[in-house]
Amino acid sequence: NNQRALRRMCHAYHPVQCATLIAPYVAYLGLSRIFNGEVNMSTNNFDVVVIGAGPGGYVAAIRASQLGFKTAIIEREFLGGVCLNKGCIPSKTLLAGAELFSKIEKAAEWGIEINTPPVWNTKKLFEKKDQVIIRMRQGLETLCQKRKVLVVKGAGHLTGAHEIEVGGETYSAEKIILATGSSPRDLDFGCRDK
C-alpha cells in the first residue's frame, strides 16, 4: 500500500522532486542495515542502486548516500543525463551567447560606442558550450565522490529483483531506483510521407 501511494504521488511531480521524495522512503526501508554494521563498501552489495544519472537519478543517489546508505549509480553515458549533456544546459548556453550578441548589437542605444559591429564565431561559441558541459559534469563527479556514491559506467540490466548486471559484473541492492528517463518514439498513424 505504501509503495502504491508513493508511485501515485511521484507521478504528480517533476523527476527531481520525485527523486527527493523517494530517497527518504528508500532510506527508511533499509535503515536497520546501516545501524547493524552490515554495510561493506568493498563489495558489489549496496543498499541503494540507481540506474540512470540524470537529474532524477543523481539527486536520489546523493540523497540516499547522505542518509547513510551504501549507494551506487549506473550510467551508460555521462553523469547529468540528457539535460546536462545534450538538452537544457547546452541550449541555455547557446541562448546566452545569442542574447549577449544581441545586447552588443544594441550597445549604441545605451551610449556605448563600438567601432566595428560584432561578428559571430560559432566555433568559439560551441567550444564554450562544451566547456560548460564538461565543467558541470566534473562537478557532479566530484559531488558523487564526496558523498561516496560509486559511479558505475555502463548499461545496467536487471537480472533479478535485487540484481543488476553491468558489463559482465553483477551488483546487488536492497532497493533499486529506475531513473532511466525517456526517449522519443515515432507513432505511425498511417499518414507518413513516403
PDB file of C-alpha atoms in Angstrom:
ATOM      1  CA  ASN A   1       0.000   0.000   0.000  1.00  0.00           C
ATOM      2  CA  ASN A   2       2.800   2.424   0.893  1.00  0.00           C
ATOM      3  CA  GLN A   3       4.632   1.711  -2.372  1.00  0.00           C
ATOM      4  CA  ARG A   4       1.442   2.198  -4.423  1.00  0.00           C
ATOM      5  CA  ALA A   5       0.759   5.525  -2.678  1.00  0.00           C
ATOM      6  CA  LEU A   6       4.349   6.628  -3.287  1.00  0.00           C
ATOM      7  CA  ARG A   7       4.088   5.794  -7.005  1.00  0.00           C
ATOM      8  CA  ARG A   8       0.847   7.788  -7.325  1.00  0.00           C
ATOM      9  CA  MET A   9       2.388  10.717  -5.501  1.00  0.00           C
ATOM     10  CA  CYS A  10       5.519  10.706  -7.688  1.00  0.00           C
ATOM     11  CA  HIS A  11       3.539  10.846 -10.932  1.00  0.00           C
ATOM     12  CA  ALA A  12       2.420  14.339  -9.926  1.00  0.00           C
ATOM     13  CA  TYR A  13       5.965  15.685  -9.523  1.00  0.00           C
ATOM     14  CA  HIS A  14       8.947  16.625 -11.684  1.00  0.00           C
ATOM     15  CA  PRO A  15      11.660  13.860 -11.747  1.00  0.00           C
ATOM     16  CA  VAL A  16      13.946  15.787  -9.363  1.00  0.00           C
ATOM     17  CA  GLN A  17      11.112  16.320  -6.885  1.00  0.00           C
ATOM     18  CA  CYS A  18      10.135  12.660  -7.218  1.00  0.00           C
ATOM     19  CA  ALA A  19      13.690  11.524  -6.521  1.00  0.00           C
ATOM     20  CA  THR A  20      13.813  13.774  -3.470  1.00  0.00           C
ATOM     21  CA  LEU A  21      10.605  12.165  -2.213  1.00  0.00           C
ATOM     22  CA  ILE A  22      11.741   8.605  -2.948  1.00  0.00           C
ATOM     23  CA  ALA A  23      15.198   8.796  -1.363  1.00  0.00           C
ATOM     24  CA  PRO A  24      13.998   9.200   2.258  1.00  0.00           C
ATOM     25  CA  TYR A  25      11.459   6.400   1.741  1.00  0.00           C
ATOM     26  CA  VAL A  26      14.166   4.114   0.348  1.00  0.00           C
ATOM     27  CA  ALA A  27      16.381   5.149   3.237  1.00  0.00           C
ATOM     28  CA  TYR A  28      13.677   4.327   5.785  1.00  0.00           C
ATOM     29  CA  LEU A  29      13.174   0.844   4.353  1.00  0.00           C
ATOM     30  CA  GLY A  30      16.801  -0.188   4.812  1.00  0.00           C
ATOM     31  CA  LEU A  31      17.962   1.890   7.774  1.00  0.00           C
ATOM     32  CA  SER A  32      18.439  -1.058  10.149  1.00  0.00           C
ATOM     33  CA  ARG A  33      21.221  -2.468   7.928  1.00  0.00           C
ATOM     34  CA  ILE A  34      23.296   0.685   8.480  1.00  0.00           C
ATOM     35  CA  PHE A  35      22.869   0.671  12.257  1.00  0.00           C
ATOM     36  CA  ASN A  36      23.670  -3.045  12.495  1.00  0.00           C
ATOM     37  CA  GLY A  37      27.023  -2.540  10.736  1.00  0.00           C
ATOM     38  CA  GLU A  38      26.096  -4.701   7.739  1.00  0.00           C
ATOM     39  CA  VAL A  39      27.357  -2.145   5.190  1.00  0.00           C
ATOM     40  CA  ASN A  40      30.646  -3.036   3.495  1.00  0.00           C
ATOM     41  CA  MET A  41      31.951  -0.637   0.813  1.00  0.00           C
ATOM     42  CA  SER A  42      34.369  -3.174  -0.658  1.00  0.00           C
ATOM     43  CA  THR A  43      31.763  -5.438  -2.283  1.00  0.00           C
ATOM     44  CA  ASN A  44      29.210  -5.063  -5.061  1.00  0.00           C
ATOM     45  CA  ASN A  45      26.395  -5.257  -2.498  1.00  0.00           C
ATOM     46  CA  PHE A  46      24.588  -1.961  -1.956  1.00  0.00           C
ATOM     47  CA  ASP A  47      21.654  -0.621  -0.024  1.00  0.00           C
ATOM     48  CA  VAL A  48      20.541   1.513  -2.976  1.00  0.00           C
ATOM     49  CA  VAL A  49      21.462   1.333  -6.656  1.00  0.00           C
ATOM     50  CA  VAL A  50      20.151   3.959  -9.048  1.00  0.00           C
ATOM     51  CA  ILE A  51      20.052   3.182 -12.756  1.00  0.00           C
ATOM     52  CA  GLY A  52      20.331   6.445 -14.681  1.00  0.00           C
ATOM     53  CA  ALA A  53      22.334   9.527 -13.710  1.00  0.00           C
ATOM     54  CA  GLY A  54      20.086  12.280 -14.996  1.00  0.00           C
ATOM     55  CA  PRO A  55      18.535  14.967 -12.757  1.00  0.00           C
ATOM     56  CA  GLY A  56      16.253  12.421 -11.069  1.00  0.00           C
ATOM     57  CA  GLY A  57      18.884   9.715 -10.681  1.00  0.00           C
ATOM     58  CA  TYR A  58      21.854  11.609  -9.314  1.00  0.00           C
ATOM     59  CA  VAL A  59      19.688  13.533  -6.837  1.00  0.00           C
ATOM     60  CA  ALA A  60      18.227  10.268  -5.494  1.00  0.00           C
ATOM     61  CA  ALA A  61      21.695   8.650  -5.260  1.00  0.00           C
ATOM     62  CA  ILE A  62      23.265  11.594  -3.453  1.00  0.00           C
ATOM     63  CA  ARG A  63      20.327  11.861  -1.056  1.00  0.00           C
ATOM     64  CA  ALA A  64      20.421   8.145  -0.249  1.00  0.00           C
ATOM     65  CA  SER A  65      24.138   8.424   0.459  1.00  0.00           C
ATOM     66  CA  GLN A  66      23.579  11.481   2.665  1.00  0.00           C
ATOM     67  CA  LEU A  67      21.155   9.364   4.683  1.00  0.00           C
ATOM     68  CA  GLY A  68      23.914   6.818   5.305  1.00  0.00           C
ATOM     69  CA  PHE A  69      23.221   4.198   2.660  1.00  0.00           C
ATOM     70  CA  LYS A  70      25.856   2.457   0.618  1.00  0.00           C
ATOM     71  CA  THR A  71      24.887   3.755  -2.811  1.00  0.00           C
ATOM     72  CA  ALA A  72      25.872   3.255  -6.435  1.00  0.00           C
ATOM     73  CA  ILE A  73      24.666   4.922  -9.596  1.00  0.00           C
ATOM     74  CA  ILE A  74      24.835   3.280 -13.017  1.00  0.00           C
ATOM     75  CA  GLU A  75      25.060   5.389 -16.181  1.00  0.00           C
ATOM     76  CA  ARG A  76      25.756   4.262 -19.728  1.00  0.00           C
ATOM     77  CA  GLU A  77      26.938   7.665 -20.973  1.00  0.00           C
ATOM     78  CA  PHE A  78      27.687  10.700 -18.805  1.00  0.00           C
ATOM     79  CA  LEU A  79      26.551  11.970 -15.420  1.00  0.00           C
ATOM     80  CA  GLY A  80      23.819  14.556 -15.797  1.00  0.00           C
ATOM     81  CA  GLY A  81      21.836  12.690 -18.436  1.00  0.00           C
ATOM     82  CA  VAL A  82      20.281  14.353 -21.461  1.00  0.00           C
ATOM     83  CA  CYS A  83      19.551  17.575 -19.556  1.00  0.00           C
ATOM     84  CA  LEU A  84      23.182  18.371 -18.798  1.00  0.00           C
ATOM     85  CA  ASN A  85      24.869  16.835 -21.832  1.00  0.00           C
ATOM     86  CA  LYS A  86      22.508  17.342 -24.778  1.00  0.00           C
ATOM     87  CA  GLY A  87      19.410  19.300 -23.793  1.00  0.00           C
ATOM     88  CA  CYS A  88      18.801  22.009 -21.214  1.00  0.00           C
ATOM     89  CA  ILE A  89      22.322  23.160 -20.374  1.00  0.00           C
ATOM     90  CA  PRO A  90      23.761  23.235 -23.914  1.00  0.00           C
ATOM     91  CA  SER A  91      20.628  25.030 -25.181  1.00  0.00           C
ATOM     92  CA  LYS A  92      20.772  27.630 -22.418  1.00  0.00           C
ATOM     93  CA  THR A  93      24.478  28.219 -23.055  1.00  0.00           C
ATOM     94  CA  LEU A  94      23.852  28.844 -26.754  1.00  0.00           C
ATOM     95  CA  LEU A  95      20.885  31.098 -25.945  1.00  0.00           C
ATOM     96  CA  ALA A  96      23.036  33.088 -23.501  1.00  0.00           C
ATOM     97  CA  GLY A  97      25.589  33.629 -26.288  1.00  0.00           C
ATOM     98  CA  ALA A  98      22.857  34.796 -28.694  1.00  0.00           C
ATOM     99  CA  GLU A  99      21.437  37.147 -26.055  1.00  0.00           C
ATOM    100  CA  LEU A 100      24.876  38.654 -25.393  1.00  0.00           C
ATOM    101  CA  PHE A 101      25.414  39.149 -29.134  1.00  0.00           C
ATOM    102  CA  SER A 102      22.060  40.926 -29.397  1.00  0.00           C
ATOM    103  CA  LYS A 103      22.931  43.218 -26.476  1.00  0.00           C
ATOM    104  CA  ILE A 104      26.278  44.110 -28.025  1.00  0.00           C
ATOM    105  CA  GLU A 105      24.492  44.977 -31.311  1.00  0.00           C
ATOM    106  CA  LYS A 106      22.239  47.376 -29.378  1.00  0.00           C
ATOM    107  CA  ALA A 107      25.072  48.888 -27.299  1.00  0.00           C
ATOM    108  CA  ALA A 108      24.800  52.250 -29.080  1.00  0.00           C
ATOM    109  CA  GLU A 109      21.270  52.655 -27.681  1.00  0.00           C
ATOM    110  CA  TRP A 110      22.880  52.734 -24.236  1.00  0.00           C
ATOM    111  CA  GLY A 111      25.567  55.201 -25.207  1.00  0.00           C
ATOM    112  CA  ILE A 112      28.269  52.583 -25.722  1.00  0.00           C
ATOM    113  CA  GLU A 113      30.201  53.235 -28.911  1.00  0.00           C
ATOM    114  CA  ILE A 114      31.612  50.167 -30.659  1.00  0.00           C
ATOM    115  CA  ASN A 115      33.686  50.961 -33.751  1.00  0.00           C
ATOM    116  CA  THR A 116      33.077  47.674 -35.563  1.00  0.00           C
ATOM    117  CA  PRO A 117      29.940  45.555 -35.483  1.00  0.00           C
ATOM    118  CA  PRO A 118      30.153  42.255 -33.585  1.00  0.00           C
ATOM    119  CA  VAL A 119      30.968  39.136 -35.609  1.00  0.00           C
ATOM    120  CA  TRP A 120      29.781  35.609 -34.823  1.00  0.00           C
ATOM    121  CA  ASN A 121      32.449  33.000 -34.212  1.00  0.00           C
ATOM    122  CA  THR A 122      30.263  29.923 -33.958  1.00  0.00           C
ATOM    123  CA  LYS A 123      33.250  27.647 -33.431  1.00  0.00           C
ATOM    124  CA  LYS A 124      34.146  29.522 -30.215  1.00  0.00           C
ATOM    125  CA  LEU A 125      30.504  29.606 -29.126  1.00  0.00           C
ATOM    126  CA  PHE A 126      30.272  25.807 -29.416  1.00  0.00           C
ATOM    127  CA  GLU A 127      33.637  25.419 -27.653  1.00  0.00           C
ATOM    128  CA  LYS A 128      32.216  27.499 -24.785  1.00  0.00           C
ATOM    129  CA  LYS A 129      29.135  25.235 -24.677  1.00  0.00           C
ATOM    130  CA  ASP A 130      31.385  22.161 -24.454  1.00  0.00           C
ATOM    131  CA  GLN A 131      33.437  23.767 -21.665  1.00  0.00           C
ATOM    132  CA  VAL A 132      30.280  24.464 -19.646  1.00  0.00           C
ATOM    133  CA  ILE A 133      29.107  20.846 -20.056  1.00  0.00           C
ATOM    134  CA  ILE A 134      32.498  19.403 -19.044  1.00  0.00           C
ATOM    135  CA  ARG A 135      32.787  21.718 -16.016  1.00  0.00           C
ATOM    136  CA  MET A 136      29.305  20.814 -14.760  1.00  0.00           C
ATOM    137  CA  ARG A 137      29.837  17.092 -15.406  1.00  0.00           C
ATOM    138  CA  GLN A 138      33.112  17.203 -13.445  1.00  0.00           C
ATOM    139  CA  GLY A 139      31.273  18.990 -10.643  1.00  0.00           C
ATOM    140  CA  LEU A 140      28.770  16.129 -10.475  1.00  0.00           C
ATOM    141  CA  GLU A 141      31.567  13.537 -10.474  1.00  0.00           C
ATOM    142  CA  THR A 142      33.267  15.371  -7.589  1.00  0.00           C
ATOM    143  CA  LEU A 143      29.983  15.581  -5.689  1.00  0.00           C
ATOM    144  CA  CYS A 144      29.428  11.834  -6.096  1.00  0.00           C
ATOM    145  CA  GLN A 145      32.975  11.136  -4.851  1.00  0.00           C
ATOM    146  CA  LYS A 146      32.499  13.398  -1.820  1.00  0.00           C
ATOM    147  CA  ARG A 147      29.183  11.715  -0.988  1.00  0.00           C
ATOM    148  CA  LYS A 148      30.738   8.252  -1.505  1.00  0.00           C
ATOM    149  CA  VAL A 149      28.401   7.321  -4.337  1.00  0.00           C
ATOM    150  CA  LEU A 150      30.061   4.723  -6.555  1.00  0.00           C
ATOM    151  CA  VAL A 151      29.659   5.665 -10.221  1.00  0.00           C
ATOM    152  CA  VAL A 152      29.469   2.597 -12.467  1.00  0.00           C
ATOM    153  CA  LYS A 153      29.840   3.295 -16.187  1.00  0.00           C
ATOM    154  CA  GLY A 154      27.868   1.042 -18.498  1.00  0.00           C
ATOM    155  CA  ALA A 155      24.347  -0.065 -19.345  1.00  0.00           C
ATOM    156  CA  GLY A 156      22.579  -1.659 -16.401  1.00  0.00           C
ATOM    157  CA  HIS A 157      20.306  -4.656 -16.974  1.00  0.00           C
ATOM    158  CA  LEU A 158      18.030  -6.025 -14.262  1.00  0.00           C
ATOM    159  CA  THR A 159      18.697  -9.747 -13.821  1.00  0.00           C
ATOM    160  CA  GLY A 160      16.538 -10.207 -10.734  1.00  0.00           C
ATOM    161  CA  ALA A 161      14.531  -8.336  -8.123  1.00  0.00           C
ATOM    162  CA  HIS A 162      17.734  -7.203  -6.403  1.00  0.00           C
ATOM    163  CA  GLU A 163      20.424  -7.682  -9.074  1.00  0.00           C
ATOM    164  CA  ILE A 164      21.789  -5.580 -11.906  1.00  0.00           C
ATOM    165  CA  GLU A 165      24.377  -6.630 -14.444  1.00  0.00           C
ATOM    166  CA  VAL A 166      26.740  -4.050 -15.922  1.00  0.00           C
ATOM    167  CA  GLY A 167      29.368  -5.160 -18.423  1.00  0.00           C
ATOM    168  CA  GLY A 168      29.519  -8.719 -17.101  1.00  0.00           C
ATOM    169  CA  GLU A 169      29.730  -7.634 -13.447  1.00  0.00           C
ATOM    170  CA  THR A 170      26.815  -8.142 -11.060  1.00  0.00           C
ATOM    171  CA  TYR A 171      25.683  -5.608  -8.459  1.00  0.00           C
ATOM    172  CA  SER A 172      23.073  -6.333  -5.834  1.00  0.00           C
ATOM    173  CA  ALA A 173      20.942  -3.888  -3.896  1.00  0.00           C
ATOM    174  CA  GLU A 174      18.237  -3.920  -1.281  1.00  0.00           C
ATOM    175  CA  LYS A 175      16.453  -1.177  -3.254  1.00  0.00           C
ATOM    176  CA  ILE A 176      16.795  -0.268  -6.937  1.00  0.00           C
ATOM    177  CA  ILE A 177      15.634   3.074  -8.321  1.00  0.00           C
ATOM    178  CA  LEU A 178      14.960   3.220 -12.053  1.00  0.00           C
ATOM    179  CA  ALA A 179      15.677   6.748 -13.276  1.00  0.00           C
ATOM    180  CA  THR A 180      16.388   5.988 -16.905  1.00  0.00           C
ATOM    181  CA  GLY A 181      14.475   8.934 -18.344  1.00  0.00           C
ATOM    182  CA  SER A 182      12.641   8.664 -21.614  1.00  0.00           C
ATOM    183  CA  SER A 183      13.246   8.783 -25.332  1.00  0.00           C
ATOM    184  CA  PRO A 184      11.007   9.856 -28.200  1.00  0.00           C
ATOM    185  CA  ARG A 185       9.063   7.275 -30.122  1.00  0.00           C
ATOM    186  CA  ASP A 186       7.677   7.619 -33.626  1.00  0.00           C
ATOM    187  CA  LEU A 187       3.992   6.877 -33.931  1.00  0.00           C
ATOM    188  CA  ASP A 188       2.648   5.677 -37.254  1.00  0.00           C
ATOM    189  CA  PHE A 189      -0.886   6.879 -37.883  1.00  0.00           C
ATOM    190  CA  GLY A 190      -0.781   5.719 -41.496  1.00  0.00           C
ATOM    191  CA  CYS A 191      -0.197   9.186 -42.891  1.00  0.00           C
ATOM    192  CA  ARG A 192       3.580   9.384 -43.221  1.00  0.00           C
ATOM    193  CA  ASP A 193       5.172  10.814 -46.315  1.00  0.00           C
ATOM    194  CA  LYS A 194       6.880   8.109 -48.304  1.00  0.00           C
TER     195      LYS A 194
END
